[in-house]
PDB file of C-alpha atoms in Angstrom:
ATOM      1  CA  MET T 253      68.441  57.430 131.500  1.00 82.00           C
ATOM      2  CA  ILE T 254      67.892  57.391 127.850  1.00 90.00           C
ATOM      3  CA  TRP T 255      71.659  58.520 127.237  1.00 90.00           C
ATOM      4  CA  GLY T 256      72.798  55.723 129.477  1.00 89.00           C
ATOM      5  CA  LEU T 257      70.777  53.196 127.472  1.00 89.00           C
ATOM      6  CA  ILE T 258      72.194  54.611 124.180  1.00 93.00           C
ATOM      7  CA  ALA T 259      75.760  54.386 125.607  1.00 91.00           C
ATOM      8  CA  ILE T 260      75.220  50.702 126.563  1.00 93.00           C
ATOM      9  CA  ILE T 261      73.913  49.840 123.118  1.00 93.00           C
ATOM     10  CA  GLY T 262      76.633  51.752 121.357  1.00 91.00           C
ATOM     11  CA  ALA T 263      79.377  49.948 123.468  1.00 92.00           C
ATOM     12  CA  TYR T 264      77.773  46.619 122.595  1.00 93.00           C
ATOM     13  CA  GLY T 265      77.712  47.463 118.887  1.00 92.00           C
ATOM     14  CA  LEU T 266      81.353  48.632 118.960  1.00 92.00           C
ATOM     15  CA  ALA T 267      82.458  45.493 120.861  1.00 92.00           C
ATOM     16  CA  ALA T 268      80.518  43.347 118.201  1.00 91.00           C
ATOM     17  CA  ALA T 269      82.231  45.162 115.373  1.00 91.00           C
ATOM     18  CA  ILE T 270      85.690  44.698 116.890  1.00 92.00           C
ATOM     19  CA  LEU T 271      85.136  41.043 117.362  1.00 88.00           C
ATOM     20  CA  HIS T 272      84.015  40.678 113.761  1.00 85.00           C
ATOM     21  CA  ALA T 273      87.143  42.603 112.517  1.00 85.00           C
ATOM     22  CA  VAL T 274      89.485  40.474 114.603  1.00 85.00           C
ATOM     23  CA  TYR T 275      87.893  37.306 113.376  1.00 82.00           C
ATOM     24  CA  ALA T 276      88.169  38.457 109.739  1.00 78.00           C
ATOM     25  CA  VAL T 277      91.740  39.052 110.231  1.00 81.00           C
ATOM     26  CA  LYS T 278      92.573  35.746 111.893  1.00 79.00           C
ATOM     27  CA  HIS T 279      90.219  33.698 109.535  1.00 71.00           C
ATOM     28  CA  PRO T 280      90.583  34.933 106.024  1.00 66.00           C
ATOM     29  CA  GLN T 281      88.285  33.825 103.380  1.00 60.00           C
ATOM     30  CA  ARG T 282      89.553  30.878 101.427  1.00 58.00           C
ATOM     31  CA  SER T 283      88.236  31.824  98.004  1.00 56.00           C
ATOM     32  CA  GLY T 284      90.245  29.307  96.081  1.00 59.00           C
ATOM     33  CA  GLU T 285      88.945  26.456  98.207  1.00 65.00           C
ATOM     34  CA  ALA T 286      87.663  23.459  96.244  1.00 73.00           C
ATOM     35  CA  CYS T 287      84.057  22.578  96.188  1.00 85.00           C
ATOM     36  CA  THR T 288      83.338  19.189  97.466  1.00 89.00           C
ATOM     37  CA  THR T 289      80.690  17.182  95.680  1.00 91.00           C
ATOM     38  CA  PHE T 290      78.541  14.599  97.422  1.00 93.00           C
ATOM     39  CA  LEU T 291      77.329  12.214  94.926  1.00 93.00           C
ATOM     40  CA  LEU T 292      74.309  10.286  96.510  1.00 93.00           C
ATOM     41  CA  ILE T 293      73.063   7.131  94.760  1.00 92.00           C
ATOM     42  CA  THR T 294      69.328   6.449  95.491  1.00 92.00           C
ATOM     43  CA  CYS T 295      66.716   3.874  94.663  1.00 90.00           C
ATOM     44  CA  ASN T 296      63.418   4.003  96.471  1.00 90.00           C
ATOM     45  CA  ASN T 297      64.717   6.205  99.238  1.00 91.00           C
ATOM     46  CA  GLU T 298      61.778   8.610  99.850  1.00 90.00           C
ATOM     47  CA  LEU T 299      62.028   8.175 103.521  1.00 90.00           C
ATOM     48  CA  GLN T 300      65.707   9.093 103.825  1.00 90.00           C
ATOM     49  CA  VAL T 301      66.661  11.420 101.027  1.00 91.00           C
ATOM     50  CA  GLU T 302      65.335  14.647 102.243  1.00 91.00           C
ATOM     51  CA  TRP T 303      66.952  13.911 105.715  1.00 91.00           C
ATOM     52  CA  TYR T 304      70.323  13.246 103.922  1.00 91.00           C
ATOM     53  CA  LEU T 305      70.134  16.448 101.742  1.00 91.00           C
ATOM     54  CA  ARG T 306      69.134  18.756 104.543  1.00 91.00           C
ATOM     55  CA  SER T 307      71.752  17.403 106.858  1.00 91.00           C
ATOM     56  CA  LEU T 308      74.530  17.719 104.313  1.00 91.00           C
ATOM     57  CA  LEU T 309      73.537  21.336 103.553  1.00 89.00           C
ATOM     58  CA  PHE T 310      73.219  22.130 107.325  1.00 91.00           C
ATOM     59  CA  VAL T 311      76.616  20.637 108.326  1.00 90.00           C
ATOM     60  CA  SER T 312      78.324  22.379 105.312  1.00 88.00           C
ATOM     61  CA  ARG T 313      76.924  25.725 106.542  1.00 86.00           C
ATOM     62  CA  LEU T 314      78.099  25.021 109.997  1.00 89.00           C
ATOM     63  CA  ARG T 315      81.599  24.145 108.771  1.00 85.00           C
ATOM     64  CA  GLY T 316      81.610  26.973 106.251  1.00 82.00           C
ATOM     65  CA  ARG T 317      82.335  24.692 103.423  1.00 85.00           C
ATOM     66  CA  LYS T 318      81.070  24.991  99.962  1.00 87.00           C
ATOM     67  CA  ILE T 319      79.442  21.875  98.669  1.00 90.00           C
ATOM     68  CA  GLN T 320      77.412  20.512  95.797  1.00 91.00           C
ATOM     69  CA  ILE T 321      75.046  17.524  96.008  1.00 92.00           C
ATOM     70  CA  ALA T 322      74.483  15.393  92.875  1.00 92.00           C
ATOM     71  CA  VAL T 323      71.814  12.666  93.009  1.00 93.00           C
ATOM     72  CA  SER T 324      72.044   9.651  90.924  1.00 92.00           C
ATOM     73  CA  ASP T 325      68.826   7.581  90.833  1.00 90.00           C
ATOM     74  CA  GLU T 326      68.688   3.863  89.898  1.00 89.00           C
ATOM     75  CA  GLY T 327      65.122   3.787  88.856  1.00 88.00           C
ATOM     76  CA  SER T 328      63.069   4.741  92.036  1.00 89.00           C
ATOM     77  CA  GLU T 329      59.447   4.087  91.793  1.00 92.00           C
ATOM     78  CA  ASP T 330      58.478   6.164  94.709  1.00 92.00           C
ATOM     79  CA  GLU T 331      58.731   9.912  95.416  1.00 91.00           C
ATOM     80  CA  THR T 332      62.451  10.094  95.763  1.00 91.00           C
ATOM     81  CA  LEU T 333      63.159  12.268  92.642  1.00 92.00           C
ATOM     82  CA  ALA T 334      60.197  14.521  93.361  1.00 92.00           C
ATOM     83  CA  ILE T 335      61.600  15.236  96.809  1.00 92.00           C
ATOM     84  CA  VAL T 336      65.134  16.029  95.337  1.00 92.00           C
ATOM     85  CA  ARG T 337      63.524  18.254  92.719  1.00 91.00           C
ATOM     86  CA  ARG T 338      61.622  20.117  95.335  1.00 91.00           C
ATOM     87  CA  LEU T 339      64.638  20.731  97.486  1.00 89.00           C
ATOM     88  CA  ALA T 340      66.767  21.642  94.512  1.00 89.00           C
ATOM     89  CA  ALA T 341      64.235  24.281  93.479  1.00 89.00           C
ATOM     90  CA  GLY T 342      64.726  26.088  96.845  1.00 81.00           C
ATOM     91  CA  LYS T 343      68.520  26.220  96.727  1.00 75.00           C
ATOM     92  CA  GLU T 344      71.027  28.173  94.443  1.00 69.00           C
ATOM     93  CA  GLU T 345      71.591  26.947  90.969  1.00 64.00           C
ATOM     94  CA  GLY T 346      73.582  23.675  90.989  1.00 69.00           C
ATOM     95  CA  VAL T 347      73.895  23.142  94.650  1.00 87.00           C
ATOM     96  CA  VAL T 348      71.582  20.317  94.512  1.00 89.00           C
ATOM     97  CA  ARG T 349      70.903  18.549  91.221  1.00 87.00           C
ATOM     98  CA  ILE T 350      69.860  15.314  89.600  1.00 89.00           C
ATOM     99  CA  LEU T 351      72.444  13.483  87.379  1.00 88.00           C
ATOM    100  CA  GLU T 352      71.147  12.823  83.855  1.00 86.00           C
ATOM    101  CA  SER T 353      74.275  10.711  83.163  1.00 86.00           C
ATOM    102  CA  THR T 354      75.485   7.627  84.832  1.00 87.00           C
ATOM    103  CA  VAL T 355      77.938   7.795  87.918  1.00 88.00           C
ATOM    104  CA  GLU T 356      80.766   6.433  85.844  1.00 90.00           C
ATOM    105  CA  SER T 357      80.453   9.252  83.143  1.00 89.00           C
ATOM    106  CA  TYR T 358      80.180  11.923  85.989  1.00 88.00           C
ATOM    107  CA  LEU T 359      83.459  10.611  87.395  1.00 89.00           C
ATOM    108  CA  THR T 360      85.224  10.612  84.010  1.00 89.00           C
ATOM    109  CA  ASP T 361      84.055  14.190  83.463  1.00 90.00           C
ATOM    110  CA  HIS T 362      85.345  15.456  86.845  1.00 86.00           C
ATOM    111  CA  PRO T 363      88.538  13.459  87.218  1.00 88.00           C
ATOM    112  CA  ASN T 364      90.263  16.148  89.627  1.00 87.00           C
ATOM    113  CA  ASP T 365      87.269  17.279  91.640  1.00 88.00           C
ATOM    114  CA  PRO T 366      86.906  16.153  95.330  1.00 90.00           C
ATOM    115  CA  ILE T 367      83.901  13.788  95.200  1.00 89.00           C
ATOM    116  CA  VAL T 368      82.386  11.739  98.097  1.00 91.00           C
ATOM    117  CA  ILE T 369      80.291   8.898  96.809  1.00 90.00           C
ATOM    118  CA  HIS T 370      77.613   7.361  99.091  1.00 91.00           C
ATOM    119  CA  ARG T 371      74.755   4.890  98.329  1.00 89.00           C
ATOM    120  CA  ILE T 372      71.809   5.556 100.574  1.00 88.00           C
ATOM    121  CA  PRO T 373      70.724   2.226 102.130  1.00 86.00           C
ATOM    122  CA  GLN T 374      67.055   1.410 101.666  1.00 78.00           C
ATOM    123  CA  GLY T 375      65.220   1.418 104.992  1.00 68.00           C
ATOM    124  CA  GLY T 376      68.349   2.765 106.701  1.00 60.00           C
ATOM    125  CA  ASN T 377      68.394   5.189 109.591  1.00 57.00           C
ATOM    126  CA  GLY T 378      71.014   7.585 108.226  1.00 54.00           C
ATOM    127  CA  GLU T 379      74.010   6.307 110.121  1.00 58.00           C
ATOM    128  CA  GLY T 380      75.889   6.662 106.802  1.00 56.00           C
ATOM    129  CA  LEU T 381      76.096  10.383 107.299  1.00 55.00           C
ATOM    130  CA  ALA T 382      78.528   9.927 109.983  1.00 53.00           C
ATOM    131  CA  VAL T 383      80.861   8.336 107.397  1.00 52.00           C
ATOM    132  CA  LEU T 384      80.469  11.163 104.894  1.00 56.00           C
ATOM    133  CA  TRP T 385      81.563  13.812 107.388  1.00 52.00           C
ATOM    134  CA  GLY T 386      84.039  11.562 109.245  1.00 52.00           C
TER     135      GLY T 386
END
């Protein structure tokens, strides 16, 4: 009985390995793929900013795309920047960051990079994310 169980588990492991090998051959890694930067403009968006950041990161993982998120704040008086800093601390270096410069200077410094700019509406319900991912 134990040998039958070992054979079933072994067959399952072999099938999984074959499936992964076939997928790797049919879908090669795109190492030269450009990293898309999402530039979020915020101002007193503590109720929305965490949801935007987590949603962008989640969808990018689902789609297998490499992204960076840059947040430009226009003088928030609430906890918007503290929330962004907390989320940035838990991610890889540079995945989520706060811009120290203006949006215009960032765009000037990165003229050929794919950048999606989105202003988070105050009191919005997040419908703008559908526009970001299209």
